[in-house]
Short mmCIF file of C-alpha atoms in Angstrom, two decimals:
data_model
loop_
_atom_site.label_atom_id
_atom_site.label_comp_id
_atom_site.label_asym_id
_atom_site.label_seq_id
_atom_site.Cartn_x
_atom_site.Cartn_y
_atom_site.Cartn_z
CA UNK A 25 -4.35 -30.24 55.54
CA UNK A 26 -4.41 -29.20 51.76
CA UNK A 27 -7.52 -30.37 49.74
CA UNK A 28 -6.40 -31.95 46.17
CA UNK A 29 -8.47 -29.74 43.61
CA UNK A 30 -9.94 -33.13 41.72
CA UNK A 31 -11.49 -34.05 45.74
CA UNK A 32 -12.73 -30.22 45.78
CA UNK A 33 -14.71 -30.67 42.44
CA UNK A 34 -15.72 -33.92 42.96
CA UNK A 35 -17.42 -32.35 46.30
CA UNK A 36 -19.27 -29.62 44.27
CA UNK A 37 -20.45 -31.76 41.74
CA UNK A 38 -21.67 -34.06 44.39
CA UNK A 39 -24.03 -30.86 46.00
CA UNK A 40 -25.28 -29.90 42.77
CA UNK A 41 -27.11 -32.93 42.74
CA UNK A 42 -28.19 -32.81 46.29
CA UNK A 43 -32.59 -32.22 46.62
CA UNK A 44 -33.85 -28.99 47.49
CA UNK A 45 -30.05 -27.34 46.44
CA UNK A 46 -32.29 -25.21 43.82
CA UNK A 47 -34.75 -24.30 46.25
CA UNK A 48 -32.41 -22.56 48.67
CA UNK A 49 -30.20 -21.09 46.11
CA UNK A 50 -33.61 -19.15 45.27
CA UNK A 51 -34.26 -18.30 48.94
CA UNK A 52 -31.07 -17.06 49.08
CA UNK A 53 -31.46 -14.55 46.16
CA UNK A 54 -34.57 -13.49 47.47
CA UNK A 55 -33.29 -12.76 50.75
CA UNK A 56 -30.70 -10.66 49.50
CA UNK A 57 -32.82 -9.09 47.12
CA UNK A 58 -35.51 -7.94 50.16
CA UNK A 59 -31.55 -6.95 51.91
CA UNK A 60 -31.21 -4.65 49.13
CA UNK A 61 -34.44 -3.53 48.78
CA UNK A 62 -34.93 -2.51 52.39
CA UNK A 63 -31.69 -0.20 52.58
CA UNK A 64 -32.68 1.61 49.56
CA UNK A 65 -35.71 2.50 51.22
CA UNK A 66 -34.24 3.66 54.27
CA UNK A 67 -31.89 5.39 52.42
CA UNK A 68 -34.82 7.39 50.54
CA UNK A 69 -36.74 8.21 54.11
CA UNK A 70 -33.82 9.51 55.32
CA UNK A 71 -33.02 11.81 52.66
CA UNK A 72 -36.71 12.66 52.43
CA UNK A 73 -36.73 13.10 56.27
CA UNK A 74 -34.15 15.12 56.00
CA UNK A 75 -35.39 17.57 53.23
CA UNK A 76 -38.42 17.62 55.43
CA UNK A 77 -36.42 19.06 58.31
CA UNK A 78 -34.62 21.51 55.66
CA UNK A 79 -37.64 22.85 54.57
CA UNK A 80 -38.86 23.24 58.04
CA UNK A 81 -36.14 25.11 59.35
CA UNK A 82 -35.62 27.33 56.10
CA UNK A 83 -38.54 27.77 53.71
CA UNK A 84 -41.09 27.83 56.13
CA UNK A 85 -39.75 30.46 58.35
CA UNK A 86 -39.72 34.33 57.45
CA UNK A 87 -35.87 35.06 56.69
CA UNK A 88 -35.48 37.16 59.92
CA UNK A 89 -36.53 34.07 62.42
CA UNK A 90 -33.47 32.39 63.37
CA UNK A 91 -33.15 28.47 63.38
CA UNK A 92 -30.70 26.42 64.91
CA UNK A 93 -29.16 29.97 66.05
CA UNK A 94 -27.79 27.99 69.32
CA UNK A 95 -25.06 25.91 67.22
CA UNK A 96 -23.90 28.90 65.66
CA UNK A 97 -21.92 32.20 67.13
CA UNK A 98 -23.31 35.51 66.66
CA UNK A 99 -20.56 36.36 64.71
CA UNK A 100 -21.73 34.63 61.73
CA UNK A 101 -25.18 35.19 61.88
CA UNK A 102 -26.77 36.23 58.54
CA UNK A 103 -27.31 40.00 57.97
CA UNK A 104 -31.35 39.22 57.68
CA UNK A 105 -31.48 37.38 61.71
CA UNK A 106 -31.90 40.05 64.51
CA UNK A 107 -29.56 41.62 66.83
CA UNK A 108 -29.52 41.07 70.73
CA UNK A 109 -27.69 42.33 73.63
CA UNK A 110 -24.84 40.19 73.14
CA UNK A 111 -24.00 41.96 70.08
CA UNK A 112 -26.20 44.92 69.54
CA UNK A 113 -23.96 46.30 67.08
CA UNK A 114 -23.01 43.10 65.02
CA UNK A 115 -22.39 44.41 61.22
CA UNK A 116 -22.55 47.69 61.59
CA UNK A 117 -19.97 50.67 60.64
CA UNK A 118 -21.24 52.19 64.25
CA UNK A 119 -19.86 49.10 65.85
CA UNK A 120 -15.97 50.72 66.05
CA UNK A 121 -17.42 54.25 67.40
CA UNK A 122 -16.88 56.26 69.94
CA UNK A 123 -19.34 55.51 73.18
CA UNK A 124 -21.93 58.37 73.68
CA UNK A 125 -20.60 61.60 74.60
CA UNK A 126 -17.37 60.49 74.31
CA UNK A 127 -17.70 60.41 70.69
CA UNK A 128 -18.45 64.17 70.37
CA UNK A 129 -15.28 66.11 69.75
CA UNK A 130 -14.42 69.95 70.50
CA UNK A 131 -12.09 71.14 68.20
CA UNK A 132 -8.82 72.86 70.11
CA UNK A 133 -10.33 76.62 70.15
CA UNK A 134 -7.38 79.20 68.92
CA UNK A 135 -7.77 83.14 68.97
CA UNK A 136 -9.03 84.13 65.76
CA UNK A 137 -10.87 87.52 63.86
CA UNK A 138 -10.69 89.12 67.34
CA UNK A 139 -12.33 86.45 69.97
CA UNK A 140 -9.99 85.03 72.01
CA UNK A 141 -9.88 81.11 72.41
CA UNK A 142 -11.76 81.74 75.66
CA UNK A 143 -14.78 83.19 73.85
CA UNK A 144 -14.55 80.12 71.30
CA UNK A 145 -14.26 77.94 73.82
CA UNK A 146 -17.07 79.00 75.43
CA UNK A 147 -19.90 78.87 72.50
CA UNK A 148 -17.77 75.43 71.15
CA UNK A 149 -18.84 73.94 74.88
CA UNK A 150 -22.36 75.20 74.50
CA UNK A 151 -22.82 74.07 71.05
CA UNK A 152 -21.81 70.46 73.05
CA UNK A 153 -23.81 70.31 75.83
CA UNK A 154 -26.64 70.97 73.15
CA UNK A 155 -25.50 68.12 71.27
CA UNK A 156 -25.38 65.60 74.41
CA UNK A 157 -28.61 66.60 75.83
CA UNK A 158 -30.35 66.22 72.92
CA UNK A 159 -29.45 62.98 71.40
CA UNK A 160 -27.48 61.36 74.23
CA UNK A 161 -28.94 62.43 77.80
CA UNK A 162 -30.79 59.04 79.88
CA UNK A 163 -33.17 61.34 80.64
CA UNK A 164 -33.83 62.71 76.86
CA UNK A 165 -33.93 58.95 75.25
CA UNK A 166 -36.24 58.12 78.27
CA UNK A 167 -38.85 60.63 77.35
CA UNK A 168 -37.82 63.81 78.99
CA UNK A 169 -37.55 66.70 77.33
CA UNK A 170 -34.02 68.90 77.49
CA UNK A 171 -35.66 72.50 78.09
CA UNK A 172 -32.38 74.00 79.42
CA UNK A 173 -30.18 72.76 76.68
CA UNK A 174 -32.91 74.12 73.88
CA UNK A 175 -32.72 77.12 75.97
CA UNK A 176 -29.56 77.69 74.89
CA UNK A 177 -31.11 78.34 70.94
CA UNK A 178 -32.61 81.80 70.09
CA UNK A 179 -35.89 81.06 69.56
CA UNK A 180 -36.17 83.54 66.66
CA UNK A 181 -33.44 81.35 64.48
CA UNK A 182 -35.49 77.82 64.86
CA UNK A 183 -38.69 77.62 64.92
CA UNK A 184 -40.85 75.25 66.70
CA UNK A 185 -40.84 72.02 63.99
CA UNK A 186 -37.24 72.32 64.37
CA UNK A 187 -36.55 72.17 67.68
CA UNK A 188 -38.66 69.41 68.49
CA UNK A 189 -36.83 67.63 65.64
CA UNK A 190 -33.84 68.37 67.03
CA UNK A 191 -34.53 66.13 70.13
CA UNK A 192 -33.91 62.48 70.33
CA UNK A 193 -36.90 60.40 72.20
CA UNK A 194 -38.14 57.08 72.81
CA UNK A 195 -41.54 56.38 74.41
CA UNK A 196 -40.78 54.35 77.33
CA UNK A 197 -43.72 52.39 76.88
CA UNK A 198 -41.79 50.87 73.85
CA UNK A 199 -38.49 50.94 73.70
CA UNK A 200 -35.40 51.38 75.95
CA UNK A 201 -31.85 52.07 75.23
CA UNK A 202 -29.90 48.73 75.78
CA UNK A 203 -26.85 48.36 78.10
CA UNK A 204 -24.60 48.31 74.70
CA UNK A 205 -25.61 51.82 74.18
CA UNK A 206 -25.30 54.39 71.78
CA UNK A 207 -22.62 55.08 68.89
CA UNK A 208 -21.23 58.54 68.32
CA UNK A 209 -19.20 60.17 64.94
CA UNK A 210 -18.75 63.16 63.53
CA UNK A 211 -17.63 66.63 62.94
CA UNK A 212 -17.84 70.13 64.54
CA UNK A 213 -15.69 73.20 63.04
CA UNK A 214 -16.18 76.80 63.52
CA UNK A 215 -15.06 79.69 61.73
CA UNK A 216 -15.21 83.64 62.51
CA UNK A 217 -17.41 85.56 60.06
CA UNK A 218 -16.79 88.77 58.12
CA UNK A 219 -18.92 90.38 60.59
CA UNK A 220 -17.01 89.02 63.65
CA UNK A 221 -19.75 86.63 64.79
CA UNK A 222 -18.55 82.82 65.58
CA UNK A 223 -20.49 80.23 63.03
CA UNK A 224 -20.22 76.54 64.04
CA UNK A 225 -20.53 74.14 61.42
CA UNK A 226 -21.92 70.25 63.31
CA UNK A 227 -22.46 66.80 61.40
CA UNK A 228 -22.95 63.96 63.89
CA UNK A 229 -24.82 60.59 63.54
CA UNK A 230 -25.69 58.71 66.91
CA UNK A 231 -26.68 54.86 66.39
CA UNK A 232 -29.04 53.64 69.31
CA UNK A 233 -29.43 49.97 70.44
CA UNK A 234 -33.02 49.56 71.39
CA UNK A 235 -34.87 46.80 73.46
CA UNK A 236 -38.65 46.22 73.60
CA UNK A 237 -40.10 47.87 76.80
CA UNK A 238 -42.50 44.97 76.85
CA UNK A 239 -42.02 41.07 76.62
CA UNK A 240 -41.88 40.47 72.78
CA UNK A 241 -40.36 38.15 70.78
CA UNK A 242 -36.94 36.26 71.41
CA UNK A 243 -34.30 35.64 69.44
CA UNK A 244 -33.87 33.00 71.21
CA UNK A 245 -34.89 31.63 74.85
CA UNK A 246 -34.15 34.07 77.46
CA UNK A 247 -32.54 37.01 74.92
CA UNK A 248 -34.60 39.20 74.13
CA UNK A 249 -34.31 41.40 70.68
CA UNK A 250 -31.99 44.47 70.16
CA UNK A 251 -33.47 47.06 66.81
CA UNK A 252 -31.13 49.88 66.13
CA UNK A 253 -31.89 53.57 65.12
CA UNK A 254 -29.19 56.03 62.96
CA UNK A 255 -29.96 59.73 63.48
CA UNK A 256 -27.90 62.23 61.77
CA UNK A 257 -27.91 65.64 62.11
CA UNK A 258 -26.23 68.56 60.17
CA UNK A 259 -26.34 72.33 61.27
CA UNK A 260 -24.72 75.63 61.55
CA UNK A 261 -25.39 78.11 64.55
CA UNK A 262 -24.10 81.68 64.88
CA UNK A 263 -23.15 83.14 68.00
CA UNK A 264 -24.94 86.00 68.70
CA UNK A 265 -25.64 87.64 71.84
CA UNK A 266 -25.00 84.76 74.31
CA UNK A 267 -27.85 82.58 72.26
CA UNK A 268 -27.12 80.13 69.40
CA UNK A 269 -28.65 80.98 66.41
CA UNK A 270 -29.94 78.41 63.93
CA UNK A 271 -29.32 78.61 59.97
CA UNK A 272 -28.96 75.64 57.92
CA UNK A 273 -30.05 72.55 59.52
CA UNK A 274 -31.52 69.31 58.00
CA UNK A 275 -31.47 65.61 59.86
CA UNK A 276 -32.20 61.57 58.99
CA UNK A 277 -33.41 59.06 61.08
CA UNK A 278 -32.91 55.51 59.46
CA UNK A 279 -34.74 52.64 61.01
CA UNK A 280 -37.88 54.70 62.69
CA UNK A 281 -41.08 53.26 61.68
CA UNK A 282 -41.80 56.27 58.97
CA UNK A 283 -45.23 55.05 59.21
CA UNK A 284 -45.48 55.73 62.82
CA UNK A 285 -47.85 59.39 64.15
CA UNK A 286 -45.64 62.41 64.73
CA UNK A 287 -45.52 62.21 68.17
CA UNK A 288 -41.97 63.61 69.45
CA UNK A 289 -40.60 59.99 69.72
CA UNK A 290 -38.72 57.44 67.36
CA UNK A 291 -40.33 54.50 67.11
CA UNK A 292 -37.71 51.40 66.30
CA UNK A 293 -38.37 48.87 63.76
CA UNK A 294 -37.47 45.54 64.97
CA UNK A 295 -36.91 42.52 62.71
CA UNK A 296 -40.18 41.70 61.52
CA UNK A 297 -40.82 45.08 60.59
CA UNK A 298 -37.51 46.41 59.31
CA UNK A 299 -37.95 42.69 56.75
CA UNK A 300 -41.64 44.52 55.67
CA UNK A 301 -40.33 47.56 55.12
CA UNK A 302 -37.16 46.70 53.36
CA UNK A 303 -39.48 45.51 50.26
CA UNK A 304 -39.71 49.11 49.31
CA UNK A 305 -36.73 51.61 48.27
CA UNK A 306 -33.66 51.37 50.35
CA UNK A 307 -30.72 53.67 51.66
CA UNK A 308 -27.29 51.36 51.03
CA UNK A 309 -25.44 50.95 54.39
CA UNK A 310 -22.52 52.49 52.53
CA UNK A 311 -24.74 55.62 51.36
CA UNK A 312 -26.38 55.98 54.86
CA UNK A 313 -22.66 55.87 56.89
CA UNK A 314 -20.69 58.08 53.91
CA UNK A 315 -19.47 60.98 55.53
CA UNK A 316 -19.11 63.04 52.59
CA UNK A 317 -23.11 63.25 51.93
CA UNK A 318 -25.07 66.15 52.13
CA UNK A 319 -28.78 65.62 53.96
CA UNK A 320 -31.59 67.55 51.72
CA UNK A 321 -32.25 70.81 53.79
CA UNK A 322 -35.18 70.09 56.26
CA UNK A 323 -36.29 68.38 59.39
CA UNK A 324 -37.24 64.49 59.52
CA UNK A 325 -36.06 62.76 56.80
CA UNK A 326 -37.52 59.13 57.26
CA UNK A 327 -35.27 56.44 55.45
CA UNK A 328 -35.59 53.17 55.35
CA UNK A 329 -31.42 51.20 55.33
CA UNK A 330 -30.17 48.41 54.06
CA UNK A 331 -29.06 48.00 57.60
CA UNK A 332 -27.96 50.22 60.50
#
């Protein structure tokens, strides 16, 4: 049933002039206004609470210490957050390499200057097995030291700095090679001299994902931290009465504590300490992995990347 708009106003009129109508007009107001009042303040805790938490998880952690790194996939993980065995490569140029040995190549030996492609074939393999024992052996990383593969150097071309340099090592009290393994590029030509004698020219880099020998700290629960090591090495050796003789050599190892005693082993730099140390000078990534670049002439170059 319609209301007539004269009964309507007539109604109104009458309730304006009903007691107490003023008085809960203004308790109405008021409660709205406390309505009002109370959701803006939540509003402001919860932006304030939630700053809070952003500081927490950003600001006051070092930029290497992962937060929330369960809700997100390796993948896109910044470049500062550590690597673990899920991905002990993740960002690197090494990631696409050749595994271990695999990734040293022997170029197809061909009769040349008056050694036959048996003779070639021959030093080539030796000049190998050097390579592999040294820098990619179990045994070698583990500790040991590769006695018959040095062997295979004259010991008047190299002399003692050298050869030890030469050798790849990690104390096993600190630091084991991770299932991921190593990463293997590079070069090896040869050429026959005017005097007959079979020079080999080597430039390999080996990338090694490391894991603390002891307990240390997680990445997250359960996964424990992978660091990773570049060693390069450039060289020539002669063949010269069944030995390998020595000439120019010169190496890098990026990512070894350059800090650390000279004690025949590499010593990783994990997170925490690669962050410290990248506050000095830096090697690019692109500088350290440019095949084209010539290491300075010497033994041990310590250098500390941009990443590995």
């Amino acid at each position: 049933m319609s209301v007539e708009p004269t009964d309507y106003v007539a109604r109104l009129r009458a309730q304006a002039g009903e007691p107490g109508r003023e008085e809960a007009l203004r308790r109405d107001r008021r409660v709205r206004r406390l309505k009002i009042g109370l959701a803006a303040g939540a509003g402001v805790l919860l932006l304030g609470g939630f700053g809070y938490w952003l500081t927490d998880v950003t600001g006051e952690r070092p930029p290497y210490e992962p937060y929330g790194a369960k809700v997100l996939h390796e993948e896109v993980w910044p470049l500062e957050w550590p690597y673990t065995p899920g991905m002990p490569f993740r960002n690197s140029p090494a990631s696409g390499w050749a595994d271990g040995a695999d990734g040293i190549y022997v170029a197809e030996p061909t009769a040349s200057g008056g050694l036959t492609a048996k003779n070639i074939a021959a030093v080539l393999d030796d000049v190998k097995t050097l390579l592999v024992e040294t820098n990619v052996s179990e045994k070698t990383l583990a500790g040991a030291q590769p006695t018959a593969a040095l062997a295979l150097l004259d010991p008047r071309g190299a002399d003692e700095a050298v050869r030890k340099d030469m050798v790849t090592r990690f104390d096993p009290k600190e630091a084991y090679l991770d299932e991921g393994g190593i990463r293997t590029r590079g070069t090896m030509d040869y050429e026959v001299s005017a005097a007959g004698e079979l020079v080999v020219h080597v430039d390999y880099a080996f990338v090694y994902a490391l894991v603390r020998a002891e307990e240390g700290h997680e990445v997250i629960p359960g996964v424990p931290e992978v660091a990773r090591i570049a060693v390069r090495r450039q060289f020539t050796v002669t063949s010269k009465g069944g030995k390998l003789v020595l000439g120019a050599y010169a190496s890098e190892v990026a990512n070894h504590d350059c800090s650390a005693q000279k004690d025949g082993y590499l010593h990783p730099l994990f997170a925490e300490g690669r962050w410290k140390a990248a506050k000095g000078a830096q090697v690019a990534l692109a500088d350290l992995y440019d095949e084209r670049r010539v290491l300075t002439s010497g033994p041990g170059h310590c250098v500390t990347p941009s990443g590995t």
